Amino acid sequence: MVVQTTIRMPEELHQKLKAEAERRGLTLNALLIHVLWKWSRREGKMDFADRDAKNLADSGAKRG
């Protein structure tokens, strides 16, 4: 099963990710799937995710 979702990100990040995907000969979607799978397999992922999710939420609130 495949799930579709929408994410919001700063334009600068989108541009960097898109350029990296093109450099690797991938679609942006394929690059993001690769990065997310790699992240999900790392040891200690939940501590990392909890801390970074809070940092991202805080930085988004400051920009918003």
mmCIF file of N, CA and C in Angstrom:
data_model
loop_
_atom_site.group_PDB
_atom_site.id
_atom_site.type_symbol
_atom_site.label_atom_id
_atom_site.label_comp_id
_atom_site.label_asym_id
_atom_site.label_seq_id
_atom_site.Cartn_x
_atom_site.Cartn_y
_atom_site.Cartn_z
ATOM 1 N N MET A 1 0.834 -1.172 0.000
ATOM 2 C CA MET A 1 0.000 0.000 0.000
ATOM 3 C C MET A 1 0.889 1.249 0.000
ATOM 4 N N VAL A 2 0.497 2.236 -0.732
ATOM 5 C CA VAL A 2 1.213 3.503 -0.795
ATOM 6 C C VAL A 2 0.302 4.588 -0.239
ATOM 7 N N VAL A 3 0.875 5.447 0.594
ATOM 8 C CA VAL A 3 0.133 6.552 1.182
ATOM 9 C C VAL A 3 0.684 7.846 0.616
ATOM 10 N N GLN A 4 -0.195 8.739 0.288
ATOM 11 C CA GLN A 4 0.222 10.044 -0.221
ATOM 12 C C GLN A 4 0.063 11.069 0.891
ATOM 13 N N THR A 5 1.056 11.949 1.030
ATOM 14 C CA THR A 5 1.003 12.987 2.049
ATOM 15 C C THR A 5 1.599 14.268 1.495
ATOM 16 N N THR A 6 1.289 15.347 2.131
ATOM 17 C CA THR A 6 1.830 16.648 1.745
ATOM 18 C C THR A 6 2.665 17.175 2.897
ATOM 19 N N ILE A 7 3.839 17.700 2.583
ATOM 20 C CA ILE A 7 4.654 18.324 3.622
ATOM 21 C C ILE A 7 4.967 19.758 3.225
ATOM 22 N N ARG A 8 5.099 20.585 4.229
ATOM 23 C CA ARG A 8 5.502 21.971 4.002
ATOM 24 C C ARG A 8 6.956 22.107 4.430
ATOM 25 N N MET A 9 7.745 22.813 3.628
ATOM 26 C CA MET A 9 9.154 23.019 3.951
ATOM 27 C C MET A 9 9.579 24.360 3.396
ATOM 28 N N PRO A 10 10.642 24.902 3.945
ATOM 29 C CA PRO A 10 11.155 26.157 3.408
ATOM 30 C C PRO A 10 11.560 25.993 1.941
ATOM 31 N N GLU A 11 11.355 27.026 1.159
ATOM 32 C CA GLU A 11 11.680 26.976 -0.270
ATOM 33 C C GLU A 11 13.146 26.628 -0.491
ATOM 34 N N GLU A 12 14.025 27.170 0.348
ATOM 35 C CA GLU A 12 15.460 26.894 0.209
ATOM 36 C C GLU A 12 15.749 25.396 0.359
ATOM 37 N N LEU A 13 15.106 24.739 1.319
ATOM 38 C CA LEU A 13 15.291 23.305 1.507
ATOM 39 C C LEU A 13 14.766 22.532 0.299
ATOM 40 N N HIS A 14 13.613 22.921 -0.193
ATOM 41 C CA HIS A 14 13.036 22.272 -1.375
ATOM 42 C C HIS A 14 13.990 22.364 -2.562
ATOM 43 N N GLN A 15 14.559 23.539 -2.776
ATOM 44 C CA GLN A 15 15.489 23.731 -3.886
ATOM 45 C C GLN A 15 16.722 22.848 -3.726
ATOM 46 N N LYS A 16 17.259 22.769 -2.498
ATOM 47 C CA LYS A 16 18.445 21.943 -2.261
ATOM 48 C C LYS A 16 18.142 20.460 -2.490
ATOM 49 N N LEU A 17 16.999 20.002 -1.998
ATOM 50 C CA LEU A 17 16.628 18.604 -2.179
ATOM 51 C C LEU A 17 16.381 18.280 -3.646
ATOM 52 N N LYS A 18 15.714 19.174 -4.346
ATOM 53 C CA LYS A 18 15.442 18.961 -5.763
ATOM 54 C C LYS A 18 16.744 18.898 -6.559
ATOM 55 N N ALA A 19 17.677 19.787 -6.246
ATOM 56 C CA ALA A 19 18.971 19.786 -6.939
ATOM 57 C C ALA A 19 19.740 18.497 -6.655
ATOM 58 N N GLU A 20 19.703 18.031 -5.411
ATOM 59 C CA GLU A 20 20.387 16.783 -5.060
ATOM 60 C C GLU A 20 19.751 15.601 -5.774
ATOM 61 N N ALA A 21 18.436 15.584 -5.859
ATOM 62 C CA ALA A 21 17.747 14.508 -6.576
ATOM 63 C C ALA A 21 18.163 14.503 -8.047
ATOM 64 N N GLU A 22 18.181 15.659 -8.662
ATOM 65 C CA GLU A 22 18.586 15.748 -10.068
ATOM 66 C C GLU A 22 20.034 15.295 -10.247
ATOM 67 N N ARG A 23 20.903 15.680 -9.322
ATOM 68 C CA ARG A 23 22.314 15.292 -9.389
ATOM 69 C C ARG A 23 22.452 13.767 -9.351
ATOM 70 N N ARG A 24 21.587 13.115 -8.583
ATOM 71 C CA ARG A 24 21.632 11.655 -8.457
ATOM 72 C C ARG A 24 20.801 10.934 -9.515
ATOM 73 N N GLY A 25 20.121 11.693 -10.348
ATOM 74 C CA GLY A 25 19.284 11.081 -11.372
ATOM 75 C C GLY A 25 17.995 10.486 -10.806
ATOM 76 N N LEU A 26 17.493 11.085 -9.736
ATOM 77 C CA LEU A 26 16.284 10.612 -9.069
ATOM 78 C C LEU A 26 15.197 11.671 -9.131
ATOM 79 N N THR A 27 13.987 11.242 -8.871
ATOM 80 C CA THR A 27 12.921 12.223 -8.648
ATOM 81 C C THR A 27 13.058 12.716 -7.209
ATOM 82 N N LEU A 28 12.439 13.834 -6.924
ATOM 83 C CA LEU A 28 12.435 14.338 -5.556
ATOM 84 C C LEU A 28 11.777 13.308 -4.636
ATOM 85 N N ASN A 29 10.685 12.719 -5.075
ATOM 86 C CA ASN A 29 9.997 11.701 -4.283
ATOM 87 C C ASN A 29 10.924 10.527 -3.963
ATOM 88 N N ALA A 30 11.648 10.032 -4.956
ATOM 89 C CA ALA A 30 12.554 8.897 -4.738
ATOM 90 C C ALA A 30 13.655 9.253 -3.738
ATOM 91 N N LEU A 31 14.188 10.463 -3.842
ATOM 92 C CA LEU A 31 15.222 10.885 -2.890
ATOM 93 C C LEU A 31 14.660 10.941 -1.476
ATOM 94 N N LEU A 32 13.473 11.516 -1.323
ATOM 95 C CA LEU A 32 12.873 11.627 0.006
ATOM 96 C C LEU A 32 12.562 10.251 0.591
ATOM 97 N N ILE A 33 12.065 9.323 -0.233
ATOM 98 C CA ILE A 33 11.801 7.969 0.243
ATOM 99 C C ILE A 33 13.103 7.316 0.708
ATOM 100 N N HIS A 34 14.167 7.473 -0.068
ATOM 101 C CA HIS A 34 15.477 6.917 0.294
ATOM 102 C C HIS A 34 15.949 7.477 1.636
ATOM 103 N N VAL A 35 15.885 8.786 1.775
ATOM 104 C CA VAL A 35 16.345 9.440 3.006
ATOM 105 C C VAL A 35 15.502 8.995 4.204
ATOM 106 N N LEU A 36 14.198 8.921 4.024
ATOM 107 C CA LEU A 36 13.325 8.520 5.124
ATOM 108 C C LEU A 36 13.533 7.060 5.524
ATOM 109 N N TRP A 37 13.718 6.168 4.549
ATOM 110 C CA TRP A 37 14.006 4.770 4.884
ATOM 111 C C TRP A 37 15.331 4.662 5.629
ATOM 112 N N LYS A 38 16.332 5.372 5.147
ATOM 113 C CA LYS A 38 17.651 5.334 5.791
ATOM 114 C C LYS A 38 17.551 5.831 7.227
ATOM 115 N N TRP A 39 16.841 6.924 7.412
ATOM 116 C CA TRP A 39 16.652 7.464 8.756
ATOM 117 C C TRP A 39 15.911 6.477 9.652
ATOM 118 N N SER A 40 14.872 5.854 9.116
ATOM 119 C CA SER A 40 14.036 4.963 9.923
ATOM 120 C C SER A 40 14.787 3.729 10.398
ATOM 121 N N ARG A 41 15.858 3.370 9.716
ATOM 122 C CA ARG A 41 16.628 2.174 10.078
ATOM 123 C C ARG A 41 17.763 2.462 11.053
ATOM 124 N N ARG A 42 18.020 3.742 11.303
ATOM 125 C CA ARG A 42 19.119 4.086 12.208
ATOM 126 C C ARG A 42 18.786 3.737 13.653
ATOM 127 N N GLU A 43 19.826 3.377 14.383
ATOM 128 C CA GLU A 43 19.652 3.070 15.795
ATOM 129 C C GLU A 43 19.348 4.349 16.566
ATOM 130 N N GLY A 44 18.486 4.273 17.553
ATOM 131 C CA GLY A 44 18.152 5.431 18.357
ATOM 132 C C GLY A 44 17.276 6.430 17.640
ATOM 133 N N LYS A 45 16.542 5.972 16.628
ATOM 134 C CA LYS A 45 15.786 6.899 15.784
ATOM 135 C C LYS A 45 14.713 7.675 16.538
ATOM 136 N N MET A 46 14.109 7.080 17.564
ATOM 137 C CA MET A 46 13.018 7.769 18.238
ATOM 138 C C MET A 46 13.523 8.957 19.051
ATOM 139 N N ASP A 47 14.633 8.810 19.767
ATOM 140 C CA ASP A 47 15.169 9.947 20.516
ATOM 141 C C ASP A 47 15.512 11.079 19.563
ATOM 142 N N PHE A 48 16.155 10.728 18.459
ATOM 143 C CA PHE A 48 16.532 11.704 17.442
ATOM 144 C C PHE A 48 15.288 12.382 16.872
ATOM 145 N N ALA A 49 14.280 11.585 16.553
ATOM 146 C CA ALA A 49 13.063 12.127 15.951
ATOM 147 C C ALA A 49 12.337 13.051 16.903
ATOM 148 N N ASP A 50 12.206 12.658 18.151
ATOM 149 C CA ASP A 50 11.500 13.483 19.120
ATOM 150 C C ASP A 50 12.184 14.827 19.299
ATOM 151 N N ARG A 51 13.508 14.812 19.436
ATOM 152 C CA ARG A 51 14.264 16.047 19.641
ATOM 153 C C ARG A 51 14.185 16.943 18.410
ATOM 154 N N ASP A 52 14.409 16.376 17.236
ATOM 155 C CA ASP A 52 14.414 17.183 16.027
ATOM 156 C C ASP A 52 13.028 17.661 15.629
ATOM 157 N N ALA A 53 12.011 16.862 15.891
ATOM 158 C CA ALA A 53 10.647 17.299 15.594
ATOM 159 C C ALA A 53 10.308 18.529 16.428
ATOM 160 N N LYS A 54 10.716 18.529 17.690
ATOM 161 C CA LYS A 54 10.466 19.686 18.540
ATOM 162 C C LYS A 54 11.239 20.897 18.023
ATOM 163 N N ASN A 55 12.508 20.694 17.656
ATOM 164 C CA ASN A 55 13.314 21.805 17.135
ATOM 165 C C ASN A 55 12.699 22.371 15.851
ATOM 166 N N LEU A 56 12.248 21.500 14.961
ATOM 167 C CA LEU A 56 11.640 21.950 13.719
ATOM 168 C C LEU A 56 10.335 22.703 13.983
ATOM 169 N N ALA A 57 9.547 22.176 14.895
ATOM 170 C CA ALA A 57 8.282 22.845 15.229
ATOM 171 C C ALA A 57 8.555 24.222 15.817
ATOM 172 N N ASP A 58 9.558 24.297 16.686
ATOM 173 C CA ASP A 58 9.902 25.585 17.285
ATOM 174 C C ASP A 58 10.392 26.571 16.244
ATOM 175 N N SER A 59 11.229 26.100 15.314
ATOM 176 C CA SER A 59 11.755 27.014 14.292
ATOM 177 C C SER A 59 10.660 27.436 13.326
ATOM 178 N N GLY A 60 9.711 26.541 13.035
ATOM 179 C CA GLY A 60 8.588 26.880 12.171
ATOM 180 C C GLY A 60 7.690 27.903 12.820
ATOM 181 N N ALA A 61 7.507 27.788 14.127
ATOM 182 C CA ALA A 61 6.655 28.746 14.836
ATOM 183 C C ALA A 61 7.284 30.132 14.814
ATOM 184 N N LYS A 62 8.600 30.193 14.865
ATOM 185 C CA LYS A 62 9.294 31.487 14.860
ATOM 186 C C LYS A 62 9.175 32.152 13.495
ATOM 187 N N ARG A 63 9.199 31.333 12.419
ATOM 188 C CA ARG A 63 9.142 31.885 11.064
ATOM 189 C C ARG A 63 7.721 32.254 10.662
ATOM 190 N N GLY A 64 6.739 31.427 11.157
ATOM 191 C CA GLY A 64 5.363 31.563 10.736
ATOM 192 C C GLY A 64 4.767 32.872 11.096
#
